[in-house]
Amino acid sequence: MSTFEIVMVALVAAICGMGSVLDEGQTHRPLIACTLIGLVLGDVKTGIILGGTLELMALGWMNVGASMAPDAALASVVSTILVIVGHQSIGAGIAVAIPIAAAGQVLTIFVRTITVFFQHLADKYAESSNFKGIELCHFIALLLQGLRVALPAVLVAVAAETGLVTSLLNSIPEVVTRGLQIAGGFIVVVGYAMVINMMSAKYLMPFFFLGFVVAAFTGINLVGFGIVGAVLAILYIQLNPKYSAQSAAVEEIDEL
Amino acid sequence: MEEKKLTKKDLNSMFVRSWFLLGSFNFERMQSIGFCVSLIPAIKRLYSKKEDQKEALKRHLEFFNTQPFISAPIMGVTAAMEEQKANGQPIDDATISGVKVGLMGPLAGVGDPIYWGTLRPVLAALGASIALTGSIVGPLLFFILFNVCRLATKWYGLKYGYEKGTEIVSDMSGNRLRKLTESASILGLFVMGALVSKWTSLNVPLVVSKYTGADGKEVITTVQMILDQLMPGLLPLLLTFLCMKLLKKKVNAIALIFALFAVGIIGYWLGVLA
């Protein structure tokens, strides 16, 4: 790998790492992170396919409240490097992604603990109404989150080329890699389960079963499902006595 | 005394700064520095005395945590209250903090299911299903659509919060947000149902019966064929329910994924899965 490529990997990895703490532009999602790394390493197609596969697995990973999701950024970046530079199969990429995501989560917790130091520094700057100081605390903390992914990514990129990682990965028996690939096909249900639990309301579950049955017996694609789902939601809200009764009450108040 | 007012430029600056709300997320006060940094343009405009600035900065370095997109209307409301305070209205620190804390919980309760529970999984699944074919359209579609929704929420949310000022608190009790959350859940659940059926692959090639038919061809019936006749996607559905149950029992998601990996490896080894 050229120096330029390594610098670019570090840069993209840093952007993905910052994305995973910001949760704004979604650069940390496998779909984006794998594609970007693929682009930098000159094999965007492999990046996209790996990204799509990992994205389906990570569908339910989300930071809600104080709880933290496994780190999709580090997992995506490192597994894409291994697949493209280390000449591994997509299956092997999936296999390494999950343990890396777990390790990334630990790293994130570590950095979020270090950041407490910046919190207290910011308090001190507030005492002297030092605007620049507080801003600096904020963005240095963000930079640390970028380094959290960039440093491991560069290490793996350099190691992957020496063949060390490749031979290590190649020594995994076929029953394991093939088994992991099979598991990759249905492991997405964990993500689905997390999303469903989050929206969990027993009385809304008929909509889930309706979606399941319609998909099982028809060939409608996801865009179609989105439209049908939206129509169903609108109809439900319009016809629901829960809402119409209350809006009637509001009208009565308005008339008074 | 001349009335102090935030300019359009201040709001623009707050809008851009709010993209970095979570930058210094920490376990002590979570998004507190991010919130403070987002409000700095307003603080600078409204307070000229060092003592007032100090008080305002300290006020916004308190604990804060909400869904990041939905933070925009809270910042708008807070800025409006700071503006009133700077113009001599009798608003004390506790009122401003109270409104912030009062809004962050319920609004996160609306924002989490809409953005993390519905919008992102639906768009990501759509993008991923296209990406599996190797097309760049998949990631692009996800990135653009999601960010358009995000930026629109943040921009209009900030303006709405600022214009409505403290009024937004009473608006919260209205039906509109509940309707929005519920519609999002319906759409999300419907699409999830489709995903469980279509975008999972679980194949049990175990042979149940094997005989030579009248035409001399060998007829093989596998477990999967019987299951497909009953209901395509039945096994993924049951597996989903099992995962939901376990997750509710506080089983760690990563542990669950590892367990399913083991199921895959052992299943392949035994010849039950392919």
Short mmCIF file of C-alpha atoms in Angstrom, two decimals:
data_model
loop_
_atom_site.label_atom_id
_atom_site.label_comp_id
_atom_site.label_asym_id
_atom_site.label_seq_id
_atom_site.Cartn_x
_atom_site.Cartn_y
_atom_site.Cartn_z
CA MET A 1 0.00 0.00 0.00
CA SER A 2 1.32 3.45 -0.85
CA THR A 3 1.83 6.14 1.77
CA PHE A 4 -0.99 8.08 0.13
CA GLU A 5 -3.36 5.13 0.58
CA ILE A 6 -2.42 4.75 4.24
CA VAL A 7 -3.01 8.46 4.86
CA MET A 8 -6.37 8.22 3.14
CA VAL A 9 -7.33 5.14 5.17
CA ALA A 10 -6.43 7.04 8.36
CA LEU A 11 -8.48 10.04 7.24
CA VAL A 12 -11.58 8.06 6.29
CA ALA A 13 -11.27 5.95 9.46
CA ALA A 14 -11.11 9.14 11.54
CA ILE A 15 -14.23 10.50 9.84
CA CYS A 16 -16.07 7.23 10.51
CA GLY A 17 -14.84 7.21 14.12
CA MET A 18 -16.09 10.74 14.70
CA GLY A 19 -19.33 9.77 12.96
CA SER A 20 -19.91 6.95 15.42
CA VAL A 21 -19.93 9.28 18.39
CA LEU A 22 -21.83 12.08 16.63
CA ASP A 23 -24.50 9.80 15.15
CA GLU A 24 -25.42 12.59 12.72
CA GLY A 25 -24.31 11.98 9.14
CA GLN A 26 -24.18 8.18 9.58
CA THR A 27 -20.62 7.89 8.21
CA HIS A 28 -20.08 5.18 10.83
CA ARG A 29 -22.73 2.88 9.38
CA PRO A 30 -21.25 -0.09 7.49
CA LEU A 31 -23.07 0.94 4.31
CA ILE A 32 -21.12 4.22 4.22
CA ALA A 33 -17.89 3.29 6.05
CA CYS A 34 -17.19 0.14 3.99
CA THR A 35 -17.96 1.97 0.75
CA LEU A 36 -15.57 4.82 1.62
CA ILE A 37 -12.74 2.45 2.59
CA GLY A 38 -13.40 0.44 -0.58
CA LEU A 39 -13.15 3.65 -2.59
CA VAL A 40 -9.83 4.57 -0.98
CA LEU A 41 -8.39 1.09 -1.53
CA GLY A 42 -9.50 0.98 -5.16
CA ASP A 43 -12.15 -1.73 -4.87
CA VAL A 44 -15.38 0.12 -4.24
CA LYS A 45 -17.62 -2.74 -5.37
CA THR A 46 -16.35 -5.14 -2.71
CA GLY A 47 -16.71 -2.34 -0.16
CA ILE A 48 -20.34 -1.78 -1.13
CA ILE A 49 -21.27 -5.47 -1.01
CA LEU A 50 -19.56 -5.99 2.36
CA GLY A 51 -21.17 -2.77 3.61
CA GLY A 52 -24.63 -3.93 2.57
CA THR A 53 -24.14 -7.29 4.28
CA LEU A 54 -22.83 -5.76 7.52
CA GLU A 55 -25.49 -3.04 7.44
CA LEU A 56 -28.27 -5.63 7.55
CA MET A 57 -26.57 -7.21 10.55
CA ALA A 58 -26.19 -3.87 12.31
CA LEU A 59 -29.73 -2.67 11.57
CA GLY A 60 -30.77 -2.62 15.21
CA TRP A 61 -27.56 -1.18 16.62
CA MET A 62 -28.41 2.22 18.02
CA ASN A 63 -27.41 4.55 20.80
CA VAL A 64 -30.55 5.14 22.81
CA GLY A 65 -30.34 7.12 26.01
CA ALA A 66 -27.09 6.28 27.73
CA SER A 67 -26.86 2.79 26.24
CA MET A 68 -24.28 2.21 23.56
CA ALA A 69 -24.34 0.16 20.39
CA PRO A 70 -21.47 -2.10 19.30
CA ASP A 71 -19.02 -0.01 17.31
CA ALA A 72 -19.97 -0.32 13.65
CA ALA A 73 -17.26 2.15 12.56
CA LEU A 74 -14.21 0.16 13.67
CA ALA A 75 -15.79 -3.13 12.56
CA SER A 76 -16.60 -1.81 9.08
CA VAL A 77 -13.25 -0.13 8.49
CA VAL A 78 -11.09 -3.03 9.70
CA SER A 79 -13.07 -5.80 8.01
CA THR A 80 -13.06 -3.93 4.68
CA ILE A 81 -9.28 -3.54 4.90
CA LEU A 82 -8.92 -7.26 5.62
CA VAL A 83 -11.17 -8.26 2.73
CA ILE A 84 -9.58 -5.96 0.15
CA VAL A 85 -5.91 -5.77 1.20
CA GLY A 86 -5.78 -9.17 2.91
CA HIS A 87 -7.67 -10.86 0.02
CA GLN A 88 -10.28 -12.48 2.25
CA SER A 89 -13.79 -13.61 1.38
CA ILE A 90 -16.82 -11.53 2.32
CA GLY A 91 -17.67 -14.36 4.72
CA ALA A 92 -14.38 -13.95 6.54
CA GLY A 93 -15.03 -10.19 6.64
CA ILE A 94 -18.36 -10.79 8.37
CA ALA A 95 -16.75 -13.23 10.78
CA VAL A 96 -14.14 -10.77 12.00
CA ALA A 97 -16.53 -7.79 12.07
CA ILE A 98 -18.50 -8.87 15.13
CA PRO A 99 -15.61 -9.39 17.59
CA ILE A 100 -14.10 -6.12 16.33
CA ALA A 101 -17.41 -4.33 16.94
CA ALA A 102 -17.35 -5.61 20.50
CA ALA A 103 -13.75 -4.46 20.96
CA GLY A 104 -14.66 -1.10 19.43
CA GLN A 105 -17.43 -0.71 21.97
CA VAL A 106 -14.91 -1.12 24.78
CA LEU A 107 -12.65 1.48 23.15
CA THR A 108 -15.56 3.91 22.85
CA ILE A 109 -16.41 3.47 26.52
CA PHE A 110 -12.76 4.16 27.30
CA VAL A 111 -12.71 7.42 25.32
CA ARG A 112 -16.06 8.53 26.73
CA THR A 113 -14.56 8.10 30.18
CA ILE A 114 -11.45 10.10 29.29
CA THR A 115 -13.76 12.86 28.06
CA VAL A 116 -14.93 13.43 31.63
CA PHE A 117 -11.59 15.21 32.05
CA PHE A 118 -12.55 17.68 29.29
CA GLN A 119 -15.89 18.21 31.00
CA HIS A 120 -14.14 19.48 34.11
CA LEU A 121 -11.73 21.55 32.05
CA ALA A 122 -14.74 23.15 30.36
CA ASP A 123 -16.18 23.99 33.79
CA LYS A 124 -12.96 25.81 34.60
CA TYR A 125 -13.04 27.76 31.34
CA ALA A 126 -16.65 28.74 32.02
CA GLU A 127 -15.53 30.44 35.25
CA SER A 128 -13.43 32.86 33.21
CA SER A 129 -16.03 32.94 30.38
CA ASN A 130 -13.44 31.55 28.00
CA PHE A 131 -15.49 30.62 24.90
CA LYS A 132 -12.53 29.38 22.88
CA GLY A 133 -11.43 27.09 25.71
CA ILE A 134 -14.79 25.34 25.89
CA GLU A 135 -14.92 24.93 22.13
CA LEU A 136 -11.41 23.46 22.21
CA CYS A 137 -12.41 20.92 24.90
CA HIS A 138 -15.33 19.87 22.74
CA PHE A 139 -13.43 19.36 19.50
CA ILE A 140 -10.36 17.72 21.04
CA ALA A 141 -12.70 15.14 22.57
CA LEU A 142 -14.18 14.61 19.11
CA LEU A 143 -10.70 14.22 17.63
CA LEU A 144 -9.91 11.50 20.18
CA GLN A 145 -12.97 9.60 18.96
CA GLY A 146 -11.58 9.86 15.44
CA LEU A 147 -8.17 8.54 16.50
CA ARG A 148 -9.93 5.68 18.26
CA VAL A 149 -10.70 4.20 14.83
CA ALA A 150 -7.88 5.70 12.75
CA LEU A 151 -5.00 4.20 14.78
CA PRO A 152 -6.23 0.57 14.78
CA ALA A 153 -7.16 0.92 11.10
CA VAL A 154 -3.64 1.97 10.10
CA LEU A 155 -2.12 -0.82 12.20
CA VAL A 156 -4.32 -3.42 10.52
CA ALA A 157 -3.68 -1.95 7.07
CA VAL A 158 0.09 -2.24 7.54
CA ALA A 159 -0.16 -5.72 9.08
CA ALA A 160 -2.56 -6.98 6.40
CA GLU A 161 0.02 -6.34 3.72
CA THR A 162 2.77 -8.30 5.40
CA GLY A 163 0.60 -11.39 5.02
CA LEU A 164 0.63 -12.04 8.74
CA VAL A 165 -3.09 -11.38 9.12
CA THR A 166 -3.85 -13.28 5.92
CA SER A 167 -2.13 -16.45 7.00
CA LEU A 168 -3.75 -16.15 10.38
CA LEU A 169 -7.20 -15.86 8.83
CA ASN A 170 -6.48 -18.62 6.32
CA SER A 171 -5.75 -21.05 9.12
CA ILE A 172 -9.40 -20.95 10.21
CA PRO A 173 -11.00 -24.32 9.28
CA GLU A 174 -13.61 -24.44 6.52
CA VAL A 175 -16.39 -25.63 8.84
CA VAL A 176 -15.99 -22.40 10.81
CA THR A 177 -15.90 -19.97 7.87
CA ARG A 178 -18.77 -21.70 6.06
CA GLY A 179 -20.76 -21.94 9.30
CA LEU A 180 -20.21 -18.24 9.94
CA GLN A 181 -21.39 -17.43 6.44
CA ILE A 182 -24.58 -19.46 7.01
CA ALA A 183 -25.09 -17.71 10.34
CA GLY A 184 -24.61 -14.39 8.52
CA GLY A 185 -27.81 -15.15 6.60
CA PHE A 186 -30.02 -15.22 9.65
CA ILE A 187 -28.04 -13.25 12.22
CA VAL A 188 -29.95 -10.16 11.03
CA VAL A 189 -32.89 -11.29 13.15
CA VAL A 190 -31.04 -9.95 16.21
CA GLY A 191 -31.12 -6.51 14.62
CA TYR A 192 -34.76 -6.86 13.66
CA ALA A 193 -35.59 -7.99 17.19
CA MET A 194 -33.90 -4.90 18.64
CA VAL A 195 -35.83 -2.56 16.35
CA ILE A 196 -39.14 -4.32 17.01
CA ASN A 197 -38.55 -4.26 20.77
CA MET A 198 -37.88 -0.56 20.54
CA MET A 199 -41.20 0.17 18.82
CA SER A 200 -42.78 -2.51 20.91
CA ALA A 201 -46.47 -1.96 21.47
CA LYS A 202 -48.50 -5.15 21.52
CA TYR A 203 -51.52 -3.59 19.85
CA LEU A 204 -49.42 -2.57 16.85
CA MET A 205 -48.02 -6.07 16.23
CA PRO A 206 -50.73 -6.93 13.65
CA PHE A 207 -48.90 -4.56 11.30
CA PHE A 208 -45.75 -6.62 11.74
CA PHE A 209 -47.59 -9.85 10.87
CA LEU A 210 -49.28 -8.19 7.91
CA GLY A 211 -45.89 -7.14 6.55
CA PHE A 212 -44.54 -10.64 7.10
CA VAL A 213 -47.39 -12.41 5.31
CA VAL A 214 -47.56 -9.96 2.41
CA ALA A 215 -43.81 -10.35 1.87
CA ALA A 216 -44.01 -14.14 2.08
CA PHE A 217 -46.58 -14.43 -0.71
CA THR A 218 -45.87 -11.49 -3.00
CA GLY A 219 -42.93 -10.00 -4.88
CA ILE A 220 -43.33 -6.39 -3.77
CA ASN A 221 -39.95 -4.68 -3.23
CA LEU A 222 -38.92 -2.55 -0.24
CA VAL A 223 -40.01 0.75 -1.79
CA GLY A 224 -43.45 -0.76 -2.28
CA PHE A 225 -43.49 -1.88 1.33
CA GLY A 226 -42.55 1.61 2.45
CA ILE A 227 -45.48 3.11 0.54
CA VAL A 228 -48.01 0.51 1.68
CA GLY A 229 -46.77 0.90 5.28
CA ALA A 230 -47.14 4.67 5.14
CA VAL A 231 -50.68 4.38 3.74
CA LEU A 232 -51.59 1.92 6.50
CA ALA A 233 -50.21 4.29 9.14
CA ILE A 234 -52.21 7.22 7.80
CA LEU A 235 -55.41 5.17 7.61
CA TYR A 236 -54.89 3.91 11.16
CA ILE A 237 -54.42 7.40 12.56
CA GLN A 238 -57.41 8.77 10.63
CA LEU A 239 -59.77 5.99 11.63
CA ASN A 240 -58.62 5.58 15.21
CA PRO A 241 -61.33 6.69 17.65
CA LYS A 242 -58.58 7.46 20.15
CA TYR A 243 -57.54 10.44 18.05
CA SER A 244 -60.89 11.47 16.56
CA ALA A 245 -62.55 11.56 19.99
CA GLN A 246 -59.87 13.84 21.32
CA SER A 247 -59.90 16.13 18.32
CA ALA A 248 -63.67 16.45 18.69
CA ALA A 249 -63.12 17.50 22.27
CA VAL A 250 -60.62 20.12 21.14
CA GLU A 251 -63.14 21.50 18.66
CA GLU A 252 -65.70 21.83 21.41
CA ILE A 253 -63.28 23.85 23.47
CA ASP A 254 -62.57 26.05 20.50
CA GLU A 255 -66.26 26.78 20.06
CA LEU A 256 -66.74 27.87 23.63
CA MET B 1 -31.97 50.12 26.64
CA GLU B 2 -31.93 48.65 23.17
CA GLU B 3 -33.66 45.30 22.85
CA LYS B 4 -31.29 42.38 22.29
CA LYS B 5 -32.21 39.99 19.53
CA LEU B 6 -30.56 37.01 17.89
CA THR B 7 -29.73 37.49 14.23
CA LYS B 8 -30.25 35.04 11.41
CA LYS B 9 -26.49 34.53 11.39
CA ASP B 10 -26.56 33.46 15.06
CA LEU B 11 -29.22 30.86 14.31
CA ASN B 12 -27.26 29.59 11.29
CA SER B 13 -24.18 29.25 13.46
CA MET B 14 -26.15 27.39 16.13
CA PHE B 15 -27.53 25.09 13.44
CA VAL B 16 -24.06 24.12 12.21
CA ARG B 17 -22.68 23.77 15.74
CA SER B 18 -25.54 21.47 16.68
CA TRP B 19 -24.21 18.87 14.23
CA PHE B 20 -21.43 18.25 16.73
CA LEU B 21 -23.67 17.98 19.78
CA LEU B 22 -22.36 14.55 20.74
CA GLY B 23 -18.70 15.29 19.99
CA SER B 24 -17.59 15.32 23.61
CA PHE B 25 -20.14 12.83 24.92
CA ASN B 26 -19.00 11.58 28.32
CA PHE B 27 -20.47 9.45 31.06
CA GLU B 28 -20.69 12.26 33.57
CA ARG B 29 -22.80 14.91 31.86
CA MET B 30 -23.24 13.37 28.41
CA GLN B 31 -24.01 16.05 25.79
CA SER B 32 -23.44 19.01 28.07
CA ILE B 33 -20.39 20.58 26.38
CA GLY B 34 -21.98 20.04 22.97
CA PHE B 35 -25.12 21.87 24.06
CA CYS B 36 -23.08 24.72 25.53
CA VAL B 37 -20.96 25.05 22.38
CA SER B 38 -24.11 25.13 20.23
CA LEU B 39 -25.47 27.99 22.34
CA ILE B 40 -22.27 30.05 22.37
CA PRO B 41 -23.32 32.26 19.41
CA ALA B 42 -26.49 33.19 21.31
CA ILE B 43 -24.64 33.78 24.58
CA LYS B 44 -22.12 36.03 22.83
CA ARG B 45 -24.90 38.07 21.19
CA LEU B 46 -27.08 38.42 24.27
CA TYR B 47 -24.65 39.03 27.11
CA SER B 48 -21.87 41.59 26.98
CA LYS B 49 -20.88 41.53 30.65
CA LYS B 50 -18.31 38.87 31.61
CA GLU B 51 -20.28 37.95 34.71
CA ASP B 52 -23.46 37.26 32.70
CA GLN B 53 -21.53 35.24 30.14
CA LYS B 54 -20.02 33.12 32.86
CA GLU B 55 -23.43 32.42 34.40
CA ALA B 56 -24.89 31.48 30.99
CA LEU B 57 -21.99 29.15 30.17
CA LYS B 58 -22.31 27.40 33.51
CA ARG B 59 -26.05 27.09 33.01
CA HIS B 60 -25.54 25.16 29.80
CA LEU B 61 -22.75 22.93 31.05
CA GLU B 62 -25.29 21.04 33.11
CA PHE B 63 -26.26 17.46 32.34
CA PHE B 64 -28.02 17.12 29.02
CA ASN B 65 -28.94 14.10 26.91
CA THR B 66 -31.50 13.61 24.17
CA GLN B 67 -31.89 12.28 20.65
CA PRO B 68 -29.42 14.44 18.68
CA PHE B 69 -31.80 15.67 15.93
CA ILE B 70 -34.57 16.52 18.34
CA SER B 71 -32.10 18.64 20.32
CA ALA B 72 -32.60 21.44 17.78
CA PRO B 73 -36.05 22.57 18.96
CA ILE B 74 -34.78 22.45 22.57
CA MET B 75 -31.87 24.70 21.59
CA GLY B 76 -34.35 27.02 19.89
CA VAL B 77 -36.55 27.25 22.97
CA THR B 78 -33.53 27.74 25.21
CA ALA B 79 -32.20 30.52 22.98
CA ALA B 80 -35.59 32.23 23.05
CA MET B 81 -35.65 32.08 26.85
CA GLU B 82 -32.10 33.40 27.10
CA GLU B 83 -33.15 36.25 24.83
CA GLN B 84 -36.06 37.13 27.09
CA LYS B 85 -33.81 36.92 30.12
CA ALA B 86 -31.20 39.18 28.53
CA ASN B 87 -33.95 41.72 27.90
CA GLY B 88 -34.77 41.85 31.58
CA GLN B 89 -37.65 39.38 31.81
CA PRO B 90 -37.82 37.68 35.20
CA ILE B 91 -36.59 34.27 34.11
CA ASP B 92 -34.26 32.54 36.54
CA ASP B 93 -31.70 29.81 35.95
CA ALA B 94 -33.98 27.12 37.33
CA THR B 95 -36.70 27.91 34.78
CA ILE B 96 -34.32 27.56 31.85
CA SER B 97 -32.82 24.33 33.21
CA GLY B 98 -36.29 23.07 34.01
CA VAL B 99 -37.51 23.57 30.46
CA LYS B 100 -34.39 21.91 29.04
CA VAL B 101 -34.68 18.89 31.29
CA GLY B 102 -38.45 18.81 30.86
CA LEU B 103 -38.15 18.70 27.08
CA MET B 104 -35.17 16.39 26.64
CA GLY B 105 -36.88 13.30 28.06
CA PRO B 106 -40.21 13.39 26.24
CA LEU B 107 -38.68 14.62 22.98
CA ALA B 108 -36.09 11.82 23.07
CA GLY B 109 -39.04 9.51 23.56
CA VAL B 110 -40.45 10.78 20.27
CA GLY B 111 -37.13 11.08 18.43
CA ASP B 112 -35.66 7.68 19.22
CA PRO B 113 -38.47 5.58 17.72
CA ILE B 114 -38.85 7.89 14.71
CA TYR B 115 -35.20 8.26 13.73
CA TRP B 116 -33.44 5.22 15.19
CA GLY B 117 -36.41 2.87 15.26
CA THR B 118 -37.98 3.63 11.90
CA LEU B 119 -36.27 6.04 9.53
CA ARG B 120 -32.75 4.64 9.77
CA PRO B 121 -33.57 0.91 9.69
CA VAL B 122 -35.98 1.37 6.79
CA LEU B 123 -33.60 3.50 4.71
CA ALA B 124 -30.60 1.36 5.68
CA ALA B 125 -32.40 -1.85 4.72
CA LEU B 126 -33.40 -0.29 1.42
CA GLY B 127 -29.84 0.90 0.77
CA ALA B 128 -28.32 -2.41 1.88
CA SER B 129 -30.60 -4.49 -0.33
CA ILE B 130 -29.43 -2.44 -3.33
CA ALA B 131 -25.82 -2.51 -2.12
CA LEU B 132 -25.80 -6.33 -2.06
CA THR B 133 -25.80 -6.20 -5.86
CA GLY B 134 -22.65 -4.07 -5.72
CA SER B 135 -24.36 -0.88 -6.84
CA ILE B 136 -23.19 2.49 -5.50
CA VAL B 137 -26.85 3.59 -5.58
CA GLY B 138 -27.41 1.71 -2.28
CA PRO B 139 -25.06 3.70 -0.03
CA LEU B 140 -25.79 6.96 -1.86
CA LEU B 141 -29.53 6.58 -1.49
CA PHE B 142 -29.21 5.88 2.23
CA PHE B 143 -26.78 8.72 2.85
CA ILE B 144 -28.69 11.37 0.91
CA LEU B 145 -32.20 10.49 2.06
CA PHE B 146 -31.19 10.16 5.70
CA ASN B 147 -29.25 13.40 5.76
CA VAL B 148 -31.99 15.36 4.01
CA CYS B 149 -34.39 14.23 6.76
CA ARG B 150 -31.82 14.96 9.47
CA LEU B 151 -30.95 18.46 8.26
CA ALA B 152 -34.59 19.36 7.70
CA THR B 153 -35.44 18.24 11.25
CA LYS B 154 -32.57 20.23 12.72
CA TRP B 155 -33.14 23.40 10.70
CA TYR B 156 -36.91 23.61 11.03
CA GLY B 157 -36.77 22.30 14.58
CA LEU B 158 -34.37 25.05 15.65
CA LYS B 159 -36.42 27.78 13.97
CA TYR B 160 -39.69 26.39 15.28
CA GLY B 161 -38.35 26.16 18.82
CA TYR B 162 -36.96 29.69 18.69
CA GLU B 163 -40.11 31.24 17.24
CA LYS B 164 -42.46 29.37 19.53
CA GLY B 165 -40.28 30.08 22.52
CA THR B 166 -41.75 28.67 25.66
CA GLU B 167 -45.04 27.93 23.93
CA ILE B 168 -43.64 24.62 22.70
CA VAL B 169 -44.04 23.12 26.16
CA SER B 170 -47.81 23.30 25.97
CA ASP B 171 -47.73 22.10 22.36
CA MET B 172 -46.10 18.91 23.58
CA SER B 173 -49.22 17.77 25.35
CA GLY B 174 -51.08 17.87 22.03
CA ASN B 175 -51.82 14.86 19.94
CA ARG B 176 -49.58 15.68 17.03
CA LEU B 177 -46.38 14.16 18.38
CA ARG B 178 -48.17 11.04 19.55
CA LYS B 179 -49.73 10.58 16.15
CA LEU B 180 -46.33 10.98 14.51
CA THR B 181 -44.68 8.45 16.83
CA GLU B 182 -47.43 5.93 16.33
CA SER B 183 -47.43 6.29 12.52
CA ALA B 184 -43.68 5.80 12.51
CA SER B 185 -44.04 2.64 14.58
CA ILE B 186 -46.68 1.23 12.22
CA LEU B 187 -44.54 1.88 9.15
CA GLY B 188 -41.50 0.47 10.92
CA LEU B 189 -43.21 -2.70 12.10
CA PHE B 190 -44.76 -3.33 8.69
CA VAL B 191 -41.38 -3.05 6.94
CA MET B 192 -39.70 -5.16 9.66
CA GLY B 193 -42.26 -7.90 9.00
CA ALA B 194 -41.33 -7.86 5.32
CA LEU B 195 -37.61 -7.93 6.15
CA VAL B 196 -37.91 -10.92 8.45
CA SER B 197 -39.59 -12.86 5.68
CA LYS B 198 -37.55 -11.74 2.69
CA TRP B 199 -34.09 -10.67 3.74
CA THR B 200 -33.11 -13.56 5.94
CA SER B 201 -31.86 -16.89 4.67
CA LEU B 202 -32.26 -19.96 6.79
CA ASN B 203 -32.22 -23.27 4.98
CA VAL B 204 -32.67 -26.70 6.56
CA PRO B 205 -31.73 -29.21 3.84
CA LEU B 206 -32.35 -32.23 6.07
CA VAL B 207 -33.91 -34.95 3.95
CA VAL B 208 -37.24 -36.28 5.26
CA SER B 209 -38.10 -38.74 2.51
CA LYS B 210 -36.50 -39.93 -0.68
CA TYR B 211 -38.15 -42.20 -3.21
CA THR B 212 -38.17 -42.88 -6.90
CA GLY B 213 -41.34 -41.57 -8.47
CA ALA B 214 -43.46 -43.28 -11.16
CA ASP B 215 -41.57 -41.43 -13.89
CA GLY B 216 -38.28 -42.77 -12.61
CA LYS B 217 -37.15 -39.43 -11.15
CA GLU B 218 -35.94 -39.26 -7.61
CA VAL B 219 -38.22 -37.17 -5.37
CA ILE B 220 -36.54 -35.62 -2.36
CA THR B 221 -38.46 -33.88 0.38
CA THR B 222 -36.48 -31.77 2.84
CA VAL B 223 -37.54 -30.13 6.08
CA GLN B 224 -37.22 -26.76 4.37
CA MET B 225 -39.68 -27.75 1.61
CA ILE B 226 -42.29 -28.74 4.18
CA LEU B 227 -41.74 -25.53 6.13
CA ASP B 228 -42.02 -23.45 2.95
CA GLN B 229 -45.35 -25.07 2.17
CA LEU B 230 -46.62 -24.16 5.61
CA MET B 231 -45.35 -20.59 5.60
CA PRO B 232 -42.26 -19.17 3.89
CA GLY B 233 -39.97 -17.51 6.40
CA LEU B 234 -41.42 -19.33 9.38
CA LEU B 235 -38.07 -20.20 10.98
CA PRO B 236 -36.67 -16.64 10.79
CA LEU B 237 -39.94 -15.42 12.33
CA LEU B 238 -39.65 -17.80 15.27
CA LEU B 239 -35.99 -16.93 15.65
CA THR B 240 -36.88 -13.22 15.71
CA PHE B 241 -39.39 -13.80 18.50
CA LEU B 242 -36.84 -15.78 20.46
CA CYS B 243 -34.34 -12.92 20.12
CA MET B 244 -36.94 -10.36 21.18
CA LYS B 245 -37.68 -12.40 24.29
CA LEU B 246 -34.02 -12.82 25.17
CA LEU B 247 -33.23 -9.15 24.57
CA LYS B 248 -36.11 -8.19 26.85
CA LYS B 249 -34.54 -10.44 29.47
CA LYS B 250 -31.45 -8.20 29.17
CA VAL B 251 -29.38 -10.71 27.23
CA ASN B 252 -26.55 -8.80 25.57
CA ALA B 253 -26.96 -8.36 21.79
CA ILE B 254 -23.35 -9.23 21.08
CA ALA B 255 -23.70 -12.42 23.15
CA LEU B 256 -26.78 -13.28 21.11
CA ILE B 257 -24.90 -12.75 17.85
CA PHE B 258 -22.09 -15.00 19.05
CA ALA B 259 -24.62 -17.65 20.06
CA LEU B 260 -26.15 -17.55 16.57
CA PHE B 261 -22.68 -17.85 15.06
CA ALA B 262 -22.26 -21.02 17.09
CA VAL B 263 -25.64 -22.25 15.85
CA GLY B 264 -24.45 -21.65 12.27
CA ILE B 265 -21.17 -23.51 12.73
CA ILE B 266 -22.66 -26.45 14.64
CA GLY B 267 -25.65 -26.59 12.29
CA TYR B 268 -23.38 -26.77 9.26
CA TRP B 269 -21.17 -29.38 10.91
CA LEU B 270 -24.20 -31.57 11.67
CA GLY B 271 -25.58 -31.00 8.18
CA VAL B 272 -28.79 -29.46 9.52
CA LEU B 273 -28.12 -26.02 8.04
CA ALA B 274 -26.85 -24.99 4.63
#
